[in-house]
Each structure stands twice: as structure tokens, then as C-alpha cells.
XYZ file of C-alpha atoms in Angstrom:
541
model
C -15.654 51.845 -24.863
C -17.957 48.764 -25.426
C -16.311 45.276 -23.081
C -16.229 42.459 -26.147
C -17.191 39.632 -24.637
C -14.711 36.231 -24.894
C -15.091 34.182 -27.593
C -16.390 30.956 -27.243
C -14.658 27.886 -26.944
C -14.946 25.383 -30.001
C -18.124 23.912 -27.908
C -19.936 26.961 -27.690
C -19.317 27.821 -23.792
C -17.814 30.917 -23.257
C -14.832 30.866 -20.330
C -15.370 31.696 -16.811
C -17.172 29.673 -14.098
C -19.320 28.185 -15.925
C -17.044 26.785 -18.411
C -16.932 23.565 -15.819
C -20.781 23.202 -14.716
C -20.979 20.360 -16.950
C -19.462 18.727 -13.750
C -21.691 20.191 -11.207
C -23.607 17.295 -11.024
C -21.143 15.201 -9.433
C -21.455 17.099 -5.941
C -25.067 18.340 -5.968
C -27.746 15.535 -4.336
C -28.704 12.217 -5.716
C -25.584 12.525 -7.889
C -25.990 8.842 -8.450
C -29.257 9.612 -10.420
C -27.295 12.045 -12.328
C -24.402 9.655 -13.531
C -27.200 7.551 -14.441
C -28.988 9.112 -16.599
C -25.813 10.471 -18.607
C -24.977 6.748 -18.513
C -28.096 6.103 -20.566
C -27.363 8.838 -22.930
C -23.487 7.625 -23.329
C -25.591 3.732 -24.240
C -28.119 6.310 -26.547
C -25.227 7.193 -28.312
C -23.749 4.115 -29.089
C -26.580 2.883 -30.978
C -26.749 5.579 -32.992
C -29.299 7.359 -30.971
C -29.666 11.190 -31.037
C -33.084 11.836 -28.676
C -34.516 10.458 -25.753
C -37.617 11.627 -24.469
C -37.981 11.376 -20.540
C -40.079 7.717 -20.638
C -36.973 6.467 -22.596
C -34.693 7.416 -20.168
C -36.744 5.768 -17.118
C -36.992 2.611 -18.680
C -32.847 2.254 -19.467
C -32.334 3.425 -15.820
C -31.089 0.341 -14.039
C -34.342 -0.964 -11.804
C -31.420 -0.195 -8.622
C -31.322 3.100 -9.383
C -34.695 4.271 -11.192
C -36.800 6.332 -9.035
C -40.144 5.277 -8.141
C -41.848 8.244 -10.129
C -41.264 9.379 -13.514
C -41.369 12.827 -12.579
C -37.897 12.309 -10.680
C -36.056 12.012 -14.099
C -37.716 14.725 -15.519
C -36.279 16.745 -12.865
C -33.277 15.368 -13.582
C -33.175 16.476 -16.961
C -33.888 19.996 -16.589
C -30.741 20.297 -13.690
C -28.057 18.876 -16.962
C -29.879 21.049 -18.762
C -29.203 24.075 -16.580
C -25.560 22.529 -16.229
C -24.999 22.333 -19.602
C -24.769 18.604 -19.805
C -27.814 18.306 -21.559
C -30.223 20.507 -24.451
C -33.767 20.781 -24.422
C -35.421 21.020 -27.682
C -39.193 20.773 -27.905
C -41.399 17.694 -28.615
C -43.449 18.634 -31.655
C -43.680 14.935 -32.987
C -46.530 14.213 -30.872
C -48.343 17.448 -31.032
C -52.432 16.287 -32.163
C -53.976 19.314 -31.388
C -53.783 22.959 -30.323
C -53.791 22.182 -26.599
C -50.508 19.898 -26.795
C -48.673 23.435 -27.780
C -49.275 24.685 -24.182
C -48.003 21.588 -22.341
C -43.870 21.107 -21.779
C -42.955 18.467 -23.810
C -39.096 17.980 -24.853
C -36.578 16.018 -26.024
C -32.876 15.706 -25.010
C -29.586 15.119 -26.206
C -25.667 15.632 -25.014
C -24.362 18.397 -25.668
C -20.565 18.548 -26.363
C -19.355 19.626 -22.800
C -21.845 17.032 -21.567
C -19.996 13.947 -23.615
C -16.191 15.559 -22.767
C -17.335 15.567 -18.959
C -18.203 12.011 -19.247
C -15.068 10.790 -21.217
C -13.015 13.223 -18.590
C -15.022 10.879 -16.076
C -14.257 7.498 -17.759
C -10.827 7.886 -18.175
C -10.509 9.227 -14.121
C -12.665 5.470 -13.258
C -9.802 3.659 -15.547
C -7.206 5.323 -14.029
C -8.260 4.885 -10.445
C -9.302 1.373 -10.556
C -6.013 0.071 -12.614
C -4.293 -2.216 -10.876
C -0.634 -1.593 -12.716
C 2.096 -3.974 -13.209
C 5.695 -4.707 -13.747
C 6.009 -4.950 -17.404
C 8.444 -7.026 -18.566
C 7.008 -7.797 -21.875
C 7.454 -4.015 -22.175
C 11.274 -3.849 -21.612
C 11.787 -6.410 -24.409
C 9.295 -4.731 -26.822
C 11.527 -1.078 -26.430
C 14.987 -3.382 -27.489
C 13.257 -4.280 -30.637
C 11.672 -0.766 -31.231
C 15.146 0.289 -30.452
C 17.348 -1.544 -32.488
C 14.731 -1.310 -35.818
C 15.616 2.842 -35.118
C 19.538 2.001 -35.296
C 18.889 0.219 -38.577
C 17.125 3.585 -39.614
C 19.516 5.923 -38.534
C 22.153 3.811 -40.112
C 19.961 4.795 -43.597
C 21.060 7.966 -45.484
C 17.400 8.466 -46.616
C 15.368 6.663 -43.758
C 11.351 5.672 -44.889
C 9.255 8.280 -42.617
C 6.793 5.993 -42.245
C 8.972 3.353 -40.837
C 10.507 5.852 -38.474
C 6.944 7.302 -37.202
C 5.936 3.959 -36.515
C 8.826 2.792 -34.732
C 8.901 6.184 -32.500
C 5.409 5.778 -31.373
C 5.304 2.388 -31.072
C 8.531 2.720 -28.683
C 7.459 5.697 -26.665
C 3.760 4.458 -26.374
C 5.482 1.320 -25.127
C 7.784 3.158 -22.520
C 4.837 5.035 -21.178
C 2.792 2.061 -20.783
C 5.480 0.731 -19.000
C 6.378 3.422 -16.557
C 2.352 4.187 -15.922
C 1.987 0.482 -14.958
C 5.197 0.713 -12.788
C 3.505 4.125 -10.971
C 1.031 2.357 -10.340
C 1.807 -0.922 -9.184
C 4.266 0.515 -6.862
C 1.334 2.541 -5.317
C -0.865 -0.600 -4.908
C 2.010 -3.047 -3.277
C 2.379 0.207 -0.661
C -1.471 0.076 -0.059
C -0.860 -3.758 0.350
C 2.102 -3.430 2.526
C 0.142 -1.266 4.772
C -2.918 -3.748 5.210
C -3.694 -4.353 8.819
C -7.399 -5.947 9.020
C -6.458 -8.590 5.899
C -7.244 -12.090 6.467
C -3.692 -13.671 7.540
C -4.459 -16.810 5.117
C -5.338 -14.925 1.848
C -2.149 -12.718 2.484
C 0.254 -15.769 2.691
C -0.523 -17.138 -0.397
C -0.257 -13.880 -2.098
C 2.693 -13.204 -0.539
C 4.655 -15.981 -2.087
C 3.413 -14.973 -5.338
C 4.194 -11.667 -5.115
C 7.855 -12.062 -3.830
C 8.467 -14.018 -7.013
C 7.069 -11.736 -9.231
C 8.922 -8.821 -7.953
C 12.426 -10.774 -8.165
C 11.499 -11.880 -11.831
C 11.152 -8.205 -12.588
C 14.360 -7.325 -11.001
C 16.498 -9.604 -12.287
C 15.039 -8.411 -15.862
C 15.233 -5.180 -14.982
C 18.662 -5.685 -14.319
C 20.209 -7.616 -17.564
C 17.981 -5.695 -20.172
C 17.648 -2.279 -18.589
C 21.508 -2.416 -19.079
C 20.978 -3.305 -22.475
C 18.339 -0.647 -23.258
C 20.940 2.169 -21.730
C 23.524 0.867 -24.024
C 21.222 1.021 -27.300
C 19.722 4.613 -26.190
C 23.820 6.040 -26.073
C 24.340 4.694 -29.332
C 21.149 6.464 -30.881
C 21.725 9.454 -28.627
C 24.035 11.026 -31.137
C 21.588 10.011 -34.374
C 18.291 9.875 -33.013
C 17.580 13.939 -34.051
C 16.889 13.142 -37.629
C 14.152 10.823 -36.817
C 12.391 12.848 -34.721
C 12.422 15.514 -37.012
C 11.070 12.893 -39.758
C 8.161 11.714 -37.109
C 7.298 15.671 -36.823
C 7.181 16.552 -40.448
C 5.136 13.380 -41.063
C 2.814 14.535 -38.215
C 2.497 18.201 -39.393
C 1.668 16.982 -42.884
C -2.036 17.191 -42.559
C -1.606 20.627 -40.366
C -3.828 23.650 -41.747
C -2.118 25.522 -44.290
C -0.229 28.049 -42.934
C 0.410 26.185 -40.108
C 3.154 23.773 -41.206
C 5.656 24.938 -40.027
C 4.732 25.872 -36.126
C 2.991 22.123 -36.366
C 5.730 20.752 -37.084
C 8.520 22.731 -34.807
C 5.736 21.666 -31.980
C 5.340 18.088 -32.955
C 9.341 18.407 -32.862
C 9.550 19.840 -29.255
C 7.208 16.692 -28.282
C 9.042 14.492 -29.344
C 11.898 15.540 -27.964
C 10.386 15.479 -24.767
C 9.546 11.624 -25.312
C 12.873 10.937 -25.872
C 14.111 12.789 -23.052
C 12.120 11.283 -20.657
C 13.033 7.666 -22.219
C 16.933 8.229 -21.914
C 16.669 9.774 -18.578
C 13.974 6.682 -17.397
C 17.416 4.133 -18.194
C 20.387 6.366 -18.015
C 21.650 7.831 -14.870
C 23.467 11.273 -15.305
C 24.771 14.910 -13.536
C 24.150 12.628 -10.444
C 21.093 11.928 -10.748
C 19.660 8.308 -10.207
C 17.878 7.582 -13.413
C 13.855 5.731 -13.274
C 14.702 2.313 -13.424
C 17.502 2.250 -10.727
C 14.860 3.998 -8.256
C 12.201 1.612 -9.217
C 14.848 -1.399 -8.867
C 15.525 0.165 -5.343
C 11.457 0.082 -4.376
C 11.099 -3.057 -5.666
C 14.287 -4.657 -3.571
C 13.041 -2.469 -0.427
C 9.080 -3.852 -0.826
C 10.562 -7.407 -0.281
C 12.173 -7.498 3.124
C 8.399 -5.202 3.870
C 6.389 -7.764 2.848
C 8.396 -10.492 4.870
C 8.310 -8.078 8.051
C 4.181 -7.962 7.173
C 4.282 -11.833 7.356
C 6.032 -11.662 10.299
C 3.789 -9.356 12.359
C 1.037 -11.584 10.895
C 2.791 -14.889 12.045
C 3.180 -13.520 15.341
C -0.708 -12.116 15.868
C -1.855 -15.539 14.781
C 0.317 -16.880 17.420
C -1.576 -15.330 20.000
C 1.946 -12.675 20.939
C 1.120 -9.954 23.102
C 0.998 -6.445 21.010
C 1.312 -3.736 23.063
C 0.027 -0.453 21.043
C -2.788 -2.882 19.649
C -3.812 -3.520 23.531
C -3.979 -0.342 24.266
C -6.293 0.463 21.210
C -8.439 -2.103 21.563
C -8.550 -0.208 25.062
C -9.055 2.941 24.020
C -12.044 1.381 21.759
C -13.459 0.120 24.844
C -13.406 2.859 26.984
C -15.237 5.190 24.319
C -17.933 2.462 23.608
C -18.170 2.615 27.960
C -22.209 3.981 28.346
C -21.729 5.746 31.494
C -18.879 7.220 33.995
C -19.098 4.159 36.567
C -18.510 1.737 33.427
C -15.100 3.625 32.189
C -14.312 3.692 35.990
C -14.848 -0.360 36.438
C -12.945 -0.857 32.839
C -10.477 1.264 34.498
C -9.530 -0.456 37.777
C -9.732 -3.736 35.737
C -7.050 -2.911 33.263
C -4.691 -1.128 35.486
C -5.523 -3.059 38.954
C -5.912 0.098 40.981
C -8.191 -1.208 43.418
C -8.158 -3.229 46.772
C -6.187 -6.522 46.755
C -9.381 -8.412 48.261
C -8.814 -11.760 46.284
C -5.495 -12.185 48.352
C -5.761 -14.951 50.912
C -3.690 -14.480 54.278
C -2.988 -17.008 56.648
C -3.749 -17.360 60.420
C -0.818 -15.768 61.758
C -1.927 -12.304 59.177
C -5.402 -12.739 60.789
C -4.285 -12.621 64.538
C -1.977 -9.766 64.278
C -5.061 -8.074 62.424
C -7.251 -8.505 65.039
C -4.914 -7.138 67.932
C -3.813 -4.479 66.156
C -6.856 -3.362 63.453
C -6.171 -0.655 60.834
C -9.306 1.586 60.483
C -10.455 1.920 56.478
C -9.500 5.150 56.018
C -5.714 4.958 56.345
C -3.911 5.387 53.343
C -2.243 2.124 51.660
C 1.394 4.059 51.830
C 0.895 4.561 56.012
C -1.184 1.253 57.050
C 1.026 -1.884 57.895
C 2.600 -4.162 55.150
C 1.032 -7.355 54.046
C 2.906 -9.990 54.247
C 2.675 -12.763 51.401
C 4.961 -15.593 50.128
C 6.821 -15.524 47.565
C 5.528 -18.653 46.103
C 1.922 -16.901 45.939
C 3.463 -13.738 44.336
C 4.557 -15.555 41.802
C 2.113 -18.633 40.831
C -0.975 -17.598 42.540
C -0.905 -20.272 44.754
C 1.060 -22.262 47.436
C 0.880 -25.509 45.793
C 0.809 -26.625 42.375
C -2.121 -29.157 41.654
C -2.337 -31.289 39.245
C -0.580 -33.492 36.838
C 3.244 -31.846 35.987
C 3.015 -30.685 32.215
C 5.038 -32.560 30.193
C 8.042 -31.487 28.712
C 8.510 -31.577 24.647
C 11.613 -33.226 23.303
C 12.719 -31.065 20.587
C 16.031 -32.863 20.185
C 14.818 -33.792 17.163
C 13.641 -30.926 15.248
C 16.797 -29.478 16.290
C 18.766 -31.463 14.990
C 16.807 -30.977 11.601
C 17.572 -27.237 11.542
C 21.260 -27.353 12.451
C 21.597 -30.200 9.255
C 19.412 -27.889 6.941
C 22.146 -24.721 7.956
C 24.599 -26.810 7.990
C 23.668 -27.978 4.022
C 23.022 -23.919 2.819
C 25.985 -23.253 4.289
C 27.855 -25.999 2.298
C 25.927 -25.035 -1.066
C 27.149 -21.721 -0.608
C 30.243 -21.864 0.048
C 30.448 -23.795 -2.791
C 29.096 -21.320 -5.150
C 31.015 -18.598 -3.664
C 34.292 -21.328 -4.508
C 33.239 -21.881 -8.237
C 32.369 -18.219 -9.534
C 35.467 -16.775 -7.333
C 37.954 -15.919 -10.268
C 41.217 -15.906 -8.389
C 42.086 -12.857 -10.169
C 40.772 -10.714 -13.508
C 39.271 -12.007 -16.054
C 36.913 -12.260 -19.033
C 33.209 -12.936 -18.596
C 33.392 -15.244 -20.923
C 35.490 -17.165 -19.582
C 33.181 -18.047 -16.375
C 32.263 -21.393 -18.194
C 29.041 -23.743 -16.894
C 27.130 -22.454 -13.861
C 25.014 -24.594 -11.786
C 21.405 -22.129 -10.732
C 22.790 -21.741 -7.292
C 26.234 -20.039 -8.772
C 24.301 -18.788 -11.349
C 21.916 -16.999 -8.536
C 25.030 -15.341 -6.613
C 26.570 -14.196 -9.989
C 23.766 -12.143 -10.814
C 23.214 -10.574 -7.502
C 27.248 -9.337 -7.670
C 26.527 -8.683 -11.247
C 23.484 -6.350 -10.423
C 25.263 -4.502 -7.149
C 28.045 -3.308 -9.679
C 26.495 -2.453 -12.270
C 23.930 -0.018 -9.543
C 27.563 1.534 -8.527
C 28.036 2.431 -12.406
C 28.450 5.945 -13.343
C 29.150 7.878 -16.370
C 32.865 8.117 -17.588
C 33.963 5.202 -15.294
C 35.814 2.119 -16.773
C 35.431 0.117 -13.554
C 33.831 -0.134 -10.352
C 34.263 -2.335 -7.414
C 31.424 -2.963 -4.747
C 30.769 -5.554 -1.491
C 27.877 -7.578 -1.266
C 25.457 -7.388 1.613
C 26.624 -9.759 3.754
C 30.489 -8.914 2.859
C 31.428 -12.468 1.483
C 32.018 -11.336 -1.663
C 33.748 -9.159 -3.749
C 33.020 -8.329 -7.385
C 35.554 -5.639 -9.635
C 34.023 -5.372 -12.938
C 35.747 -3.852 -15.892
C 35.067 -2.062 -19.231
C 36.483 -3.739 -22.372
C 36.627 -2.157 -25.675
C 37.132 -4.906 -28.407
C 33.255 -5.400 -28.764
C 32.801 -9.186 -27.693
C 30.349 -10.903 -26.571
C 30.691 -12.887 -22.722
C 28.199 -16.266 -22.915
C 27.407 -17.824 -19.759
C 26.045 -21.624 -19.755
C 23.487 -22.943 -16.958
C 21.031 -25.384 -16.925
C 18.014 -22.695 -17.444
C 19.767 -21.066 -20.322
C 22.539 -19.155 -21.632
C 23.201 -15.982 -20.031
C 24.649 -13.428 -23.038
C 26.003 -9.630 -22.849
C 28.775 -7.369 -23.584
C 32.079 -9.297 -22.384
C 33.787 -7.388 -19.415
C 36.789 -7.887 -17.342
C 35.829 -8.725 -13.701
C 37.654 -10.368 -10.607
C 35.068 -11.844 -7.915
C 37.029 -12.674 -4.414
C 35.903 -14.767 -1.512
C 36.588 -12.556 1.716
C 35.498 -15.370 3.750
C 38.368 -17.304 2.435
C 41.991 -16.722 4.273
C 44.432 -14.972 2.051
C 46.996 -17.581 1.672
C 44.365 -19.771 0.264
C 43.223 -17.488 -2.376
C 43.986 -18.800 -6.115
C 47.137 -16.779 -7.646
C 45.692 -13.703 -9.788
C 46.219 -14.405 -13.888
C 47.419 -11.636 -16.283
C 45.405 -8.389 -15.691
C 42.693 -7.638 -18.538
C 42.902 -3.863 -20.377
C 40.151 -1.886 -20.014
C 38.456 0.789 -22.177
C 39.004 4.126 -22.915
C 35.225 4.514 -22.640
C 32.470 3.308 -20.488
C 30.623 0.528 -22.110
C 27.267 0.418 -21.162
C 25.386 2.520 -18.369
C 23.526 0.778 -16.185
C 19.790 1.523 -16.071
């Protein structure tokens, strides 16, 4: 029985091994000659250019990296030809005469695993070398894309257009938004590991980047909730879209092929959706995507202040052991020779005679009568005696002008009013958001930005304690001051929250905040109790 060979892929190289050479040329030698020359075919192509003949590529080879003979290039060439990269066809332009038939003359262009292995490259460089960010632009954009899909769900005969548009438009949104959050995460890790940064340059970014992440957070926080409540509501509706987006997509499928196009482009967008509910909506215990990245972004702050820290104190000149004893280590394998490591050795660690020591008179005398020979061990031989006020300055006298003696009365003072003010400001904004009992969001009135601050923080915590099927939930904050009980209310109004920045706006709730700093018997008598919902309200993202 005759083997039939594979069939060809749609670029004309059969499977196997070889199937990839078109990347060979990134680990054979002068691979940076290589990526240049397919960078001046990739320019080639751009304008429209098919061929280049060998003198055209060395003259769009960057003068850096062209070689100093033509012949190099050539060379080149024929290895991307053998890789695939590249085809060969021959030169017959410039044939004059009979004798040009005999000589190799060609022409070159990319062949189709050539361009792919470049594009497969360009997109790798993009990916690698993106910074990321915390989008919250992006969070904003998916309300909008999300409430224009409840207005088409609530259609009996929803435009398919319309509903492509918005579904791609959302989920090419959302994965913009959790790529950048990948990797932006990964960079501030890279930066909170820095150790040879300049101290300066880090300080000033620091600052930045501490207010950055605690913009994000606090956005995260008011419109992730608001995203997990719009994504329930379509949860239940959101099935006829996608089907919509997939028929649209399979329209222009081969015939014949309608219908698996379509059941595909179905299963994708399923997918999609999947992996946007489960990005903003915790469930079956587990933590959903924006509560984890809320937790990394909380946890990088307190790293980045510990970074500053161990910065502060290295510019202060304090003693670090473990980097000692690498600089040490450094030192003793740069040593040239045995006798150096040995000197380096007895330097860092004092083991060697006590010679600088100075003895007095008496010492000398009771040397001389009674002398101990050189090779008597240090543990047998006869103590030295020395005084205790050379053991411990070096000398028996102190010379010289007394230091003098800083007054810090002063600066004191300056701290203990500066606590002494925090601690006033918050104790009064613990005093004016503390409900005495439960109560209606909306009902919170005017809040100065301090208040404000501390609202949102208790806010956030129990709303991060929210799980599905609860109607309410009652966590500490950090320092145990406070305590916030918040509580689901179905009648479908709307809590708005003056301050001097803006008006804070959301589904209303029931909630009691308590001072626990504040005695008992001084706490404000508890008003009627507020009914909660049959159902949860919102789930916290």
C-alpha cells in the first residue's frame, strides 16, 4: 500500500518539522542580520514592492547593521531561502548575452510562512514591551456597552447589527481591559522588586503611582458593583443576542457551512460572555477577577511604601546586614590570590593578634618577669588586662570639644500637634457618618472629603464580604474603629450622597455604621429598623 503524503497547509508547507523553519533564523548566528533583512522586505512590501535583488537589500540595511561586503547578504538570502522565509526566482531582466545564463543571478520575495513568522514576531515585540495599565476609561465604556444591550434585549425584534456592534465593542473593551490589568500588575511586581534603582527617580514615581493605584480602586469599587448588577440583569436575556451576533457572523460562511459557522461563532461568544460575568461576579466560592485584582492592587501599596522605606534607610547610611555580607562575598571572589582572601579575611572577622592594643607600665613589668613564649595558645597564655573605658571608646580620655547636643523640643512638639490634629479630624468623621442605628443611604446627607474618604473605605470592605444569596453583611475595618452593616433593599431607589467633589449616586441600601471607639452609653439611640430584600441587590465585583 502506497503512504499518501499530508496535504499541505493553505501556504504550501506540508506538516512536520519543517512546518516552523521559517523561524530558524532567530537562533542560528548573526540572527540580527537575519531580522534585518526580513525587516527590509516587511518596508518592500509596504510600498508596494514585490522583488528585491541582493544590492537593494544592502542599501535599505541600516549602515549599524549592514555588513561590510555585499556578499554577506547574499548569503543571507540563500539561508531564508533554505528556511522557507524567502523564494528565489531567477534574474532574467538583466540577461545581455549568452554568458549571463551561466552566472547566479536572482531575485527574492516573502513567501507566506516568511510574512506570518514576522507578524507572529511583531505581535510577540508588542506584547513584551507593553507597559499595561489600569483602565478606568474601560470600566465606564462596558456600563454604556452594557446598558445599550438591556435596551436591546428589552426589543422583541432587536436590529442585529446594533447587537453585533454592541457585543464586540463590549467584549473587545473587557479584554483590553483585563490584558492591560495582566500586565500592569506584572510590571508594578518587576518595580516592586527593583534593588539597584536610583533612590531619587523612585520617590517621585512612587507618589505617582500610589495615587494612581487608589484612583483605580476606588473606581473599581463603585462601578465594578455597578457592572455586576447590569451583567445579572442581562444574564437571563443576554442568549438571544449572542445568537443574533453569531448568525450575523456566519452570514458570509461558505455555503454549506452555515450552520457549523454559526453554532461555532455561538460557542465563542458564549465564552466572551462567560469570562465577562465571571471577571465581575463572584460565585460557587470563587473570588471573581476584579476582587483579586482589587486585592493586588491594595497589597502593592503598603509594598511600595516598605520599598521606600528600605530605600530611606540605605540612603541614611543604616547598617544592612545580608547586603554586607554580599558585598563581602563580592570581594572575596574578586581576591587575586590565596594570601589576599586570607588578609580580607582577618580584616572582616578580626581573627588576628590584638597588636594595636596599648598596655600600660604595670602590663609591661609583669611581662617581662614572667614572659609567655609565642607559641602558647591564646586560650592557655595569661589574660590581658585592659580598662573598661578603652574597651569601650578606644581610648582613656576623650579629646576634644564635647559634641553638642540637638534640642529637638521643638520638632517634637510639631509631631505630637500634627497627631494630635489627625486624630481630632478623625474622630470627627468617624462622629458624622456613625448612623446611631439603621438606616437609608440616602439619608447620609452632606459629607465633607475626609467623611467622605472613611465612607468609602467601609463601603468597599462590605461590599468585598458580599456573596451570592445574602441580604446583608456586616464587616470591621482594619484598625477596628468602625463598624459598617449594610443591607439589601428592594423598592428600587436611588441613595445620593453630597460632598464638595461631587455627588456620590447608587442603589439605596439600609446600613448602620458604629463607632467602637465610642463607650456604649454614649452611642446615639438606634431609629426604626429598615426591611430588607428578598433578593440580593447587586454583587459586588
Amino acid at each position: 500500500m502506497t503512504a499518501i503524503p499530508p496535504a499541505p497547509d493553505q501556504s504550501g508547507t506540508p506538516p512536520g518539522p519543517s512546518r516552523y523553519s521559517a523561524f530558524a533564523h532567530l537562533t542560528a548566528p548573526n540572527s540580527a542580520l537575519y531580522r534585518q533583512v526580513m525587516a527590509a522586505f516587511l518596508a518592500a512590501k509596504e510600498r508596494f514592492a514585490v522583488h528585491l535583488r541582493p544590492e537593494d537589500v544592502y542599501a535599505a540595511l541600516p549602515s549599524e547593521h549592514r555588513p561590510p561586503e555585499a556578499e554577506t547578504v547574499v548569503k543571507a538570502l540563500d539561508k531564508l531561502v533554505e528556511w522557507g522565509n524567502l523564494r528565489a526566482d531567477p534574474d532574467t531582466a538583466r540577461v545581455t548575452a549568452v554568458e549571463d545564463f551561466y552566472r547566479k543571478r536572482f531575485i527574492y520575495q516573502l513567501t507566506a510562512s516568511g510574512e506570518a513568522a514576522e507578524t507572529a514576531l511583531a505581535a510577540y515585540d508588542e506584547s513584551l514591551g507593553r507597559p499595561g495599565a489600569l483602565q478606568a476609561v474601560a470600566l465606564r465604556d462596558i456600563i454604556t456597552q452594557l446598558r445599550a444591550l438591556l435596551v436591546l434585549a428589552a426589543d422583541d425584534a432587536p436590529d442585529p447589527a446594533k447587537t453585533h456592534l454592541a457585543l464586540f465593542t463590549l467584549t473587545s473593551r473587557f479584554a483590553a481591559l483585563a490584558d492591560n490589568a495582566r500586565a500592569f500588575m506584572g510590571s508594578l511586581q518587576r518595580t516592586i522588586d527593583l534593588h539597584d534603582v536610583e533612590v531619587e527617580t523612585f520617590l517621585a514615581y512612587k507618589d505617582q503611582l500610589i495615587q494612581y493605584l487608589e484612583r483605580f480602586i476606588q473606581d473599581l469599587i463603585t462601578l465594578g458593583a455597578r457592572i455586576a448588577r447590569l451583567v445579572l440583569e442581562l444574564e437571563h436575556r443576554v442568549e438571544p443576542l449572542l445568537r443574533l451576533a453569531a448568525a450575523r457572523e456566519a452570514a458570509d460562511a461558505s455555503p454549506g457551512e452555515t450552520e457549523q459557522a454559526e453554532a461555532r461563532a455561538f460557542g465563542q461568544w458564549q465564552g466572551r460572555w462567560s469570562g465577562l460575568a465571571s471577571w465581575f461576579l463572584s460565585r460557587d466560592g470563587r473570588e471573581s477577577q476584579a476582587r483579586l485584582l482589587r486585592g493586588r492592587a491594595l497589597g502593592a501599596i503598603p509594598q511600595l511604601l516598605a520599598v521606600v522605606r528600605s530605600l530611606t534607610e540605605r540612603r541614611a547610611g543604616r547598617s544592612d546586614r545580608s547586603a554586607d555580607f554580599r558585598t563581602l562575598a563580592r570581594w572575596f571572589a574578586e581576591a587575586p590570590d590565596d594570601e589576599t582572601r586570607h588578609r580580607l579575611w582577618r580584616v572582616a572577622f578580626g581573627l588576628y593578634p590584638a597588636r594595636h592594643l596599648s598596655i600600660d607600665a604595670d602590663s609591661l613589668a609583669a611581662r617581662q618577669a614572667s614572659p609567655t613564649p609565642a607559641s602558647t595558645p591564646w586560650a592557655e597564655a595569661e589574660p590581658l588586662r585592659i580598662s573598661p573605658q578603652l574597651r569601650r571608646s578606644g581610648s582613656y580620655e576623650r579629646r576634644g570639644k564635647a559634641r553638642k547636643v540637638e534640642d529637638r523640643t521643638e520638632a517634637r512638639e510639631l509631631l505630637a500637634a500634627l497627631a494630635r490634629k489627625q486624630t481630632q479630624e478623625t474622630e470627627t468623621a468617624r462622629a458624622l457618618i456613625a448612623t446611631g442605628g439603621e438606616t437609608r443611604l440616602s439619608r447620609l446627607g452632606t459629607l465633607d472629603p475626609l467623611s467622605f474618604q472613611l465612607f468609602l473605605q467601609l463601603l468597599g470592605d462590605a461590599l468585598a464580604s458580599w456573596r451570592p444569596g445574602m441580604t446583608t453583611t456586616a464587616v470591621t475595618s482594619n484598625d477596628g474603629s468602625m463598624e459598617i452593616r449594610l443591607t439589601a433593599l428592594g423598592d428600587g431607589r436611588t441613595a445620593r450622597i453630597e460632598t464638595p467633589d461631587g455627588v456620590f449616586t447608587g442603589p439605596d441600601h439600609g446600613v448602620e455604621i458604629t463607632d467602637l471607639t465610642m463607650p456604649v452609653s454614649r452611642r446615639p439611640a438606634a431609629g426604626p429598623p429598615v426591611a430588607a430584600a428578598a433578593a440580593t441587590p447587586l454583587e459586588a465585583g
